[in-house]
XYZ file of C-alpha atoms in Angstrom:
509
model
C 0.000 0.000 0.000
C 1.713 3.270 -1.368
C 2.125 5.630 1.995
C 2.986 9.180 1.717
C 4.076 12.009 3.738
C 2.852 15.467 3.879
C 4.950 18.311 3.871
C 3.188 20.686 2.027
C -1.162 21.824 2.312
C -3.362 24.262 0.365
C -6.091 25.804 2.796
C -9.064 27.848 1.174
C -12.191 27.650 2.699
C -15.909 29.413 3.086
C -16.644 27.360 5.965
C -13.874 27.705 9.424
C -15.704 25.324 11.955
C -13.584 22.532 12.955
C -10.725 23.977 10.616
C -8.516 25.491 13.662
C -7.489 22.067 15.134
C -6.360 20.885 11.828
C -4.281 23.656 10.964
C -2.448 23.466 14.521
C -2.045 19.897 13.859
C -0.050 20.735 10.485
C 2.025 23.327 12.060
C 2.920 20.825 14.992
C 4.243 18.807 11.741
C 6.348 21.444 10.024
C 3.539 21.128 7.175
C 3.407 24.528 4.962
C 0.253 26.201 4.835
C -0.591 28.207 2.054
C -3.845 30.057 1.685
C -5.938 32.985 0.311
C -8.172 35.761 1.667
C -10.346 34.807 4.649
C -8.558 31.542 5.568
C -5.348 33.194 5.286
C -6.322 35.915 8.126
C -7.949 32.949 9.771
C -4.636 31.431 9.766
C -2.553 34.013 10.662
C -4.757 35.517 13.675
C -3.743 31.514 14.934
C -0.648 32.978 16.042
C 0.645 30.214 12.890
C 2.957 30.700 9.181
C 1.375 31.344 6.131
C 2.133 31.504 2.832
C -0.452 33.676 0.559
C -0.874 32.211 -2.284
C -0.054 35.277 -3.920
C 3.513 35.330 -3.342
C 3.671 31.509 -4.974
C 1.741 33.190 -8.049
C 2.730 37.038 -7.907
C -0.647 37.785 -9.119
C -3.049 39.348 -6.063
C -6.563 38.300 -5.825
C -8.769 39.790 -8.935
C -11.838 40.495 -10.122
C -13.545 40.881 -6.966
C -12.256 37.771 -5.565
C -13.408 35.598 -8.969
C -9.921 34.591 -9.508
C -7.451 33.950 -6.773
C -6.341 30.145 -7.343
C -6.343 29.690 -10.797
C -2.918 29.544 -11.659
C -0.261 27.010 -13.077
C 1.937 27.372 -10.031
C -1.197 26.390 -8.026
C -2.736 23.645 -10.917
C 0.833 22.167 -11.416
C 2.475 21.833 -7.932
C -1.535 19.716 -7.980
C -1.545 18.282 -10.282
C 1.844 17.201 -10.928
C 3.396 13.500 -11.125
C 5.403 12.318 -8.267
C 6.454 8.860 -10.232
C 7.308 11.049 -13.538
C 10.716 12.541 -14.133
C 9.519 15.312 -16.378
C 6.806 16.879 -14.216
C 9.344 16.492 -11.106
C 11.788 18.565 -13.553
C 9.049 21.137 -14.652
C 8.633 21.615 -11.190
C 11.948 22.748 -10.535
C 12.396 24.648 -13.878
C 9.177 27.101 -13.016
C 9.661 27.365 -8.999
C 6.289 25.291 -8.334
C 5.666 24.085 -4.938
C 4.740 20.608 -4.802
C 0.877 20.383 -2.683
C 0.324 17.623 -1.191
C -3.048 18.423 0.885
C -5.918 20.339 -0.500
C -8.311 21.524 1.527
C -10.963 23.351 -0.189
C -15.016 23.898 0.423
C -17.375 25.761 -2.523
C -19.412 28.492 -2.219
C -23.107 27.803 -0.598
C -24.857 27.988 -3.867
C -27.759 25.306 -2.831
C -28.351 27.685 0.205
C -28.220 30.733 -1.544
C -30.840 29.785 -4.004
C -32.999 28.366 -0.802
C -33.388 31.966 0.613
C -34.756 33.381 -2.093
C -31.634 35.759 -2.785
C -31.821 37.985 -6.319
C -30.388 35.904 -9.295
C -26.677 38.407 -9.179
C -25.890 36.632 -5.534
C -27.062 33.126 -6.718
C -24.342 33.818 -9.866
C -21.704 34.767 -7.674
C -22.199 31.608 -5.239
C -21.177 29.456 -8.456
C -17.651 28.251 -7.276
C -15.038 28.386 -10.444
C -11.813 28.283 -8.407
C -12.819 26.094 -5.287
C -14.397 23.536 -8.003
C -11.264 23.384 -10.014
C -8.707 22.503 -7.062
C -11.478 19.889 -5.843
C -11.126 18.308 -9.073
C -7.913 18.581 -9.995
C -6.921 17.320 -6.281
C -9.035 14.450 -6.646
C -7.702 13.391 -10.054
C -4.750 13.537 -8.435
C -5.276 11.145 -5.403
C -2.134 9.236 -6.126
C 0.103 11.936 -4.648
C -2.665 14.421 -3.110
C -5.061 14.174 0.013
C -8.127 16.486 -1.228
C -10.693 17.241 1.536
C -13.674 19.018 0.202
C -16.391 19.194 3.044
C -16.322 21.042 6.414
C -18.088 17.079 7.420
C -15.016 15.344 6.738
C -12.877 17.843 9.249
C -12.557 15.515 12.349
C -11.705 11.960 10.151
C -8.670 13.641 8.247
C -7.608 15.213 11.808
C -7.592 11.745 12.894
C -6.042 10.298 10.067
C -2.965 13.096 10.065
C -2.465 12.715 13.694
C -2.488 9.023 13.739
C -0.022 8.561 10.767
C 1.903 12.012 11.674
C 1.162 13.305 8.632
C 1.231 10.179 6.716
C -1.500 9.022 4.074
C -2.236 5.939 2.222
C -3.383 5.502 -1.493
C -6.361 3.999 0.056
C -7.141 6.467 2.321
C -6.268 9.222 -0.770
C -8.683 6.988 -3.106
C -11.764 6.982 -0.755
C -11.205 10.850 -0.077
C -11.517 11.279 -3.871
C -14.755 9.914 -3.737
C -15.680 11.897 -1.240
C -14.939 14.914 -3.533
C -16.244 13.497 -6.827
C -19.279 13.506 -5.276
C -19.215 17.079 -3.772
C -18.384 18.291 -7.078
C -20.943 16.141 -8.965
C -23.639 17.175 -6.497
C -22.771 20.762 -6.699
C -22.959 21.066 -10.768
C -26.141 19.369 -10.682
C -27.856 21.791 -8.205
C -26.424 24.244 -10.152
C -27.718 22.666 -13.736
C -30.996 22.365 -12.022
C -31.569 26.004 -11.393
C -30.635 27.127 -14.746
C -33.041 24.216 -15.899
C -35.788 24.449 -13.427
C -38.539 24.549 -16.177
C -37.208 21.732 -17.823
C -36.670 23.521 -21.188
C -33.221 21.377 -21.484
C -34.657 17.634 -21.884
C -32.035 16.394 -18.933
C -32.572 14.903 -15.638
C -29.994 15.563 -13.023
C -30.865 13.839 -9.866
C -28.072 13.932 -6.432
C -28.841 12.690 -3.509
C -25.844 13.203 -1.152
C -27.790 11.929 2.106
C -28.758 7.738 2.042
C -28.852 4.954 3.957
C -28.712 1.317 3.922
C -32.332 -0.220 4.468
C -32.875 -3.377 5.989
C -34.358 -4.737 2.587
C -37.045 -3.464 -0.228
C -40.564 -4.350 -0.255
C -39.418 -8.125 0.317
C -36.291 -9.575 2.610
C -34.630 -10.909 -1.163
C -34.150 -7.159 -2.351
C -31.798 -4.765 -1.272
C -33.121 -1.693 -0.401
C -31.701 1.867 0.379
C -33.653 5.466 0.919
C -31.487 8.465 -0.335
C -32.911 11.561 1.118
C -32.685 13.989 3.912
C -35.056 12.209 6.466
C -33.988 14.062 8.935
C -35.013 17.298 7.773
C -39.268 15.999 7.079
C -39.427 14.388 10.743
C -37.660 13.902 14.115
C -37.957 10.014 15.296
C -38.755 9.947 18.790
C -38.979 6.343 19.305
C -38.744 2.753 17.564
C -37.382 0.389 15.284
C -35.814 1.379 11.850
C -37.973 2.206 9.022
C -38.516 0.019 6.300
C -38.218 0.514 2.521
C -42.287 0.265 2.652
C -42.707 1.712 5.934
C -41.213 4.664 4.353
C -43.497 4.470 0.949
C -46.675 4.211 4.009
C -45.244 6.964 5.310
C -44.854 9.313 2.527
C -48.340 8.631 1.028
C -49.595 9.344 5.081
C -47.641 12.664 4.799
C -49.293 14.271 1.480
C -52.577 12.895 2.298
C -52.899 14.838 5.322
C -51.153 18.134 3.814
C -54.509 18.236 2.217
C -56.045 18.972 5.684
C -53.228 20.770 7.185
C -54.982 23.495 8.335
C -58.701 22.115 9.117
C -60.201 20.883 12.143
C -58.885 17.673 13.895
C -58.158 15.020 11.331
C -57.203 11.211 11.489
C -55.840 9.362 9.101
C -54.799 5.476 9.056
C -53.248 4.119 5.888
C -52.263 0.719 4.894
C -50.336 -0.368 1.716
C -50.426 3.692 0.577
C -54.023 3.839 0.987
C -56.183 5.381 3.592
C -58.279 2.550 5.352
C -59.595 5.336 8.147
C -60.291 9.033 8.237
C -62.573 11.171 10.087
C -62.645 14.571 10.966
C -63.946 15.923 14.509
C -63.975 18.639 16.748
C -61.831 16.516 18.915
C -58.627 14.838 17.906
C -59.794 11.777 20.090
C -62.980 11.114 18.363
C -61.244 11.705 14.782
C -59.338 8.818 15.658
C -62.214 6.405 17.302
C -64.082 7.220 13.831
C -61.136 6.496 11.905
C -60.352 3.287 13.310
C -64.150 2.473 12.538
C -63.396 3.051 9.352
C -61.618 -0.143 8.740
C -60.420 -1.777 12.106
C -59.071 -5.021 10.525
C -56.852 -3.318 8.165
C -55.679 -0.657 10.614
C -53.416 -3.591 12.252
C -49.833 -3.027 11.385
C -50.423 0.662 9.639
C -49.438 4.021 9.589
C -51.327 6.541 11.755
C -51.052 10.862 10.767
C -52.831 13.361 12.438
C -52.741 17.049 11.744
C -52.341 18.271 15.541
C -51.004 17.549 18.753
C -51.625 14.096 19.791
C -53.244 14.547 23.502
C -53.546 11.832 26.192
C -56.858 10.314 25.339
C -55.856 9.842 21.942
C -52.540 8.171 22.961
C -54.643 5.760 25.347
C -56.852 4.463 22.081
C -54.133 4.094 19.970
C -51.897 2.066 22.302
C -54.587 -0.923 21.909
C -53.644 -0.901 18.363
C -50.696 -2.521 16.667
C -49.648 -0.124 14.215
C -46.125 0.318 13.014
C -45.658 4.502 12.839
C -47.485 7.370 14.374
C -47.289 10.722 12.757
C -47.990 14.088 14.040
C -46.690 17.768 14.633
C -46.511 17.239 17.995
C -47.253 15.012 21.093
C -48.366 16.110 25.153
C -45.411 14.705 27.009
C -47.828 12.531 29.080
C -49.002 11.019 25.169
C -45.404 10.601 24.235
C -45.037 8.248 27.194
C -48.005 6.274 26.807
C -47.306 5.912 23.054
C -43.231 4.891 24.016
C -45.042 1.358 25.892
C -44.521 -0.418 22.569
C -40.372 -0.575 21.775
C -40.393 -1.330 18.438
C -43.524 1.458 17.313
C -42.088 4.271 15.370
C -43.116 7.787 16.424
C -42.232 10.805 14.057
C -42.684 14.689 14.561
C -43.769 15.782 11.210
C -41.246 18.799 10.474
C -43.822 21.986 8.690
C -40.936 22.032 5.493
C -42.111 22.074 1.405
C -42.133 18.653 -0.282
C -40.810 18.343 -3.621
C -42.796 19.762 -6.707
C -42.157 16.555 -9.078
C -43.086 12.629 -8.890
C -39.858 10.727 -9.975
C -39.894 6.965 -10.421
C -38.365 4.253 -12.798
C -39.934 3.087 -15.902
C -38.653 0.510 -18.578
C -34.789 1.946 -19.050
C -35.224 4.853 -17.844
C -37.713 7.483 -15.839
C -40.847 9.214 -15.695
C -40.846 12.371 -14.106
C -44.224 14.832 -13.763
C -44.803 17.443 -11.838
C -46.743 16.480 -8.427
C -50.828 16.467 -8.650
C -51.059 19.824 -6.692
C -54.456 20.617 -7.445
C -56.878 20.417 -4.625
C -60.608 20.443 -5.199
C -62.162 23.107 -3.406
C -65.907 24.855 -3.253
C -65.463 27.641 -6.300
C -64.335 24.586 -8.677
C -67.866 22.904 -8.259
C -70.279 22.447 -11.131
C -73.994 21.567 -10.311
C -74.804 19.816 -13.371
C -78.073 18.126 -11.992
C -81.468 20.058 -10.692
C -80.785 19.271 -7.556
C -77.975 21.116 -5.557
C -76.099 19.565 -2.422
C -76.915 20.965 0.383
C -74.156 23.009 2.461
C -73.284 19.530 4.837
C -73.043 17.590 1.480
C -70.503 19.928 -0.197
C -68.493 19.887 2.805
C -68.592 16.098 2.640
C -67.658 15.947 -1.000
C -64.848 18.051 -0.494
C -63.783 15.618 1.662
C -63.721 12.426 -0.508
C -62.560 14.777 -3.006
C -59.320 14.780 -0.841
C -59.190 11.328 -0.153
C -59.888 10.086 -3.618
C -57.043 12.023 -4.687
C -54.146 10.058 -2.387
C -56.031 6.912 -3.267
C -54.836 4.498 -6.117
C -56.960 3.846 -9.105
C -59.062 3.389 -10.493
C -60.774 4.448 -7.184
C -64.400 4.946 -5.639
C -64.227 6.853 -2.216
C -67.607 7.200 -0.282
C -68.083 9.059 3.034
C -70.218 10.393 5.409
C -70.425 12.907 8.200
C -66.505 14.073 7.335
C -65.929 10.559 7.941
C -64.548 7.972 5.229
C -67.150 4.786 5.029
C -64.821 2.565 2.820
C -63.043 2.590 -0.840
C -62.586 0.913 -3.641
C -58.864 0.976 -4.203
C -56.666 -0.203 -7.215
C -59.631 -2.003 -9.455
C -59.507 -2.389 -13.020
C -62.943 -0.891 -13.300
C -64.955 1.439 -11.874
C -68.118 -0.705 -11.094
C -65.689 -3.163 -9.871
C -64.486 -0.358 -7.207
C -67.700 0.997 -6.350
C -69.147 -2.613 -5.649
C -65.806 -3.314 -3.301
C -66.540 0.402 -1.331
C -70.245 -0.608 -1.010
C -69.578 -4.729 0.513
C -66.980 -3.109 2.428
C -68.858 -0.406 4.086
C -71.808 -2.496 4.652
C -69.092 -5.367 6.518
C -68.143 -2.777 8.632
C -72.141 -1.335 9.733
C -71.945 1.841 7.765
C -75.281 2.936 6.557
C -74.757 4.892 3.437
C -78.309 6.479 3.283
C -77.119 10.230 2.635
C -73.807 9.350 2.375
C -71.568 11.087 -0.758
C -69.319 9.272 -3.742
C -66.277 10.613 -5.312
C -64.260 9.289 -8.372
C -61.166 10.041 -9.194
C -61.710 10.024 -13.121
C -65.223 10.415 -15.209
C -68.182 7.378 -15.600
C -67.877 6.571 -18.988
C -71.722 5.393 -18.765
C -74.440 5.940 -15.786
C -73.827 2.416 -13.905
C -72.108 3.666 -11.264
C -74.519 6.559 -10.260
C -77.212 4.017 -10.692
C -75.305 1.196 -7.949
C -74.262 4.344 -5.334
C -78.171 5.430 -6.233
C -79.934 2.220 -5.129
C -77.360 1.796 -1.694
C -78.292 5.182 -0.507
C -75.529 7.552 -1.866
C -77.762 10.969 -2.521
C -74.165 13.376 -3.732
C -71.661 12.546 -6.256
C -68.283 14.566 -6.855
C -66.509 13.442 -9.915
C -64.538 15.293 -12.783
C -66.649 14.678 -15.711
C -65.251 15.285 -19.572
C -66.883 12.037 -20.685
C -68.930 11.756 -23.982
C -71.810 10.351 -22.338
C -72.220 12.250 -19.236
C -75.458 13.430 -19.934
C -76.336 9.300 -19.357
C -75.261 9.888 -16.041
C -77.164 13.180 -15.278
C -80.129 12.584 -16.710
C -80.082 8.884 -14.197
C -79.371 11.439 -10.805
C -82.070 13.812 -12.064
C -84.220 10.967 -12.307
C -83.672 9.576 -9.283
C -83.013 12.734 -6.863
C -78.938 12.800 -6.786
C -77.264 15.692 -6.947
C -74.080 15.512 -9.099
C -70.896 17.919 -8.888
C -68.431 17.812 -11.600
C -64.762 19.469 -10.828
C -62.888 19.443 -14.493
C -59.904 17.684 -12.365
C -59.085 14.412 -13.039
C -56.689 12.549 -10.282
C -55.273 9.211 -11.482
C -52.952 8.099 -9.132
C -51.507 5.114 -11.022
């Protein structure tokens, strides 16, 4: 294994944290620093040498700080060949230091763009020179150590001090990595703002955050979730998440963004779909009605609500199985109750934007679309039948609306009282779904007199009106567009259902 000494490090660096223990640990090895602008006052107000990079290239910083680095005498004593006679020579011949550590960070462009800063300072956070001695030092690795994140500080303080300033090509490889990815990551966020409207046809996807899952959907596949977890939730409690707790979990999460702001609501999902939800004036009663919902396939789900989950709500769900609990927030007498089981994941549900597109594989390659962010509401409504739901019907409506939309297709939602009475979820036809909502409601003691049907696409003839008709169902919410709607609003004005088209269609295949 090819070892090698430093005697020589480049220092340039946005970011300072953790930086002051390395550079005492070079100077306690007789390792020249070099350095430029802020570093190199960070250096020097250490009490410890410096050499500004300026005196190596006798050319000062320009350009308001665009160009400080890029230099031969900087490139070459990088990227230079140890194990070649001529570079060692050209070395010599133009007085270029050999640099053997670089140490380099890039501008915060990602963060810049976050804050909403004018387009001038998201231009200027585009790193040319920090960029180019990341790469260069990385191509390099065979005779340079290049260190390219502020994260990485505390391993290559370790890995100086334990070989006294001593490397190996291993240790040089897997650092090149590092940096290959830094770099790769950083072009692409920068590609992506330039492209944010797609009008390049290029996907650029970087991930920098993942983690090893215990398997996929099934213990023979390898799984893995690359993502910033942490930022969407805080885990309070439990076992690891799976590859489809975490699918659960994310179709839990933009379900109940569509009540976010409303009254208490409950939801309980199972394979992506909602098998409960109720809305109350009480969190604790949401729940109970929920649960009612479905109580068989509740076991083993995923449970969201959209506030504070209180003591009496804690007590009911602690008599369920159920593998995660969701919520913005939990009494401290709730947390404990909910803590009983070891392995039940709790999550505080973070108040941060989700992404704007859909991204998933397809054939050899991907689909991408932007995310379904359409939300029925009241002013989208068309009465297309005589008779108008009343004011607790629309409200109801509204509500399956919402649910219909996070369920798969094709898909027949029917509710009652803000309260979901069953679904048909996933069918290959519409009848097909409807009949599954209706057995299932009626297993479960629902009486659907009055109660409300959505569909998540348009009837393409008037069966289904006429099946929710005869079990009760006296409102229908559904997008319409077919060529023979009239079939199915002439059958509801014949039979005293009002009907409420919406112009939105939401597949969810």
């Amino acid at each position: 294994m090819s070892t090698k000494k430093a005697t020589s490090a480049l220092i340039s660096v946005f970011h300072k944290d953790g930086l002051e223990p390395i550079v005492k640990k070079f100077n306690e090895l007789g390792i020249t620093i070099y350095s430029t602008g802020g570093t190199e006052k960070f250096i020097k107000d250490l009490g410890i040498d410096v050499v500004p990079v300026e005196d190596v290239t006798s050319y000062p910083s320009i350009l308001g700080g665009r160009v400080k680095t890029l230099h031969p005498k900087v490139f070459g004593g990088i990227l230079n060949r140890q194990d070649h006679d001529g570079d060692v020579a050209q070395l010599e011949e133009f007085n270029i230091p050999q640099i053997d550590i670089v140490i380099v960070d890039l501008y915060p462009f990602e963060k810049t763009v976050a804050s909403g800063a004018p387009e001038q300072d998201i231009i200027e956070k585009i790193d040319i020179g920090g960029i180019s001695l990341i790469r260069a030092a990385a191509k390099n690795f065979k005779d340079v150590l290049c260190v390219s994140s502020m994260e990485d500080y505390s391993e290559v303080l370790e890995l100086i001090t334990e070989g006294n300033g001593t490397t190996t090509l291993e240790d040089r490889k897997r650092f090149a990595a590092k940096s290959f990815n830094v770099s790769s990551h950083y072009d692409s966020a920068i590609f992506n703002y330039f492209n944010k409207n797609h009008e390049e046809a290029a996907l650029k996807i970087s991930e920098t955050k993942g983690k090893v899952l215990r398997y996929g959907e099934n213990p023979h596949q390898k799984g893995f979730f690359f993502g910033d977890f942490d930022a969407i939730f805080n885990k309070l409690h439990g076992k690891e998440l799976s590859y489809n707790n975490l699918l659960d979990v994310d179709a839990a999460v933009n379900l109940m963004n569509e009540f976010k702001n409303d009254a208490p609501t409950f939801a309980i999902l199972k394979h992506n779909n909602a098998c409960g939800l109720a809305q109350r004036d009480t969190l604790h009663q949401a729940y109970v009605d929920a649960l009612a919902g479905d109580p068989v396939s509740a076991f083993g789900g995923v449970l969201i609500s959209n506030k504070e989950i209180d003591k009496a709500t804690a007590e009911e769900i602690h008599k369920l199985f159920c593998e995660v609990v969701i919520a913005p927030s939990y009494a401290p007498d709730a947390l404990e109750i909910l803590k009983g089981k070891k392995n039940r994941i709790i999550l505080i549900l973070n108040d941060i934007e989700l992404p704007k597109n859909n991204v998933r594989t397809c054939l050899n390659g991907i689909l991408l679309q932007e995310k379904d962010a359409k939300t029925d509401a009241l002013e989208d409504l068309k009465t297309v039948t005589t008779l108008t739901p009343s004011k607790e019907d629309l409200d109801d409506l509204i509500f399956a609306s919402k649910l219909c939309k996070h369920t798969k297709s094709n898909t027949i939602v029917l509710a009652k009282n803000k309260q979901l009475c069953a679904s048909g979820t996933g069918q290959t036809s519409r009848v097909d779904a409807l009949n599954q909502a209706i057995h299932k409601a009626k297993s479960f003691n629902f009486d659907l007199q009055g109660a409300v049907m959505a569909s998540d696409a348009f009837f393409p003839f008037p069966d289904c009106v006429e099946i929710a008709g005869k079990s009760g169902i006296k409102s229908v919410i559904q997008p319409g567009g077919s060529i023979k709607d009239q079939l199915s609003i002439d059958y509801c004005n014949e039979n005293e259902i009002a009907m409420v088209m919406t112009g939105t269609r939401h597949f969810k295949h």
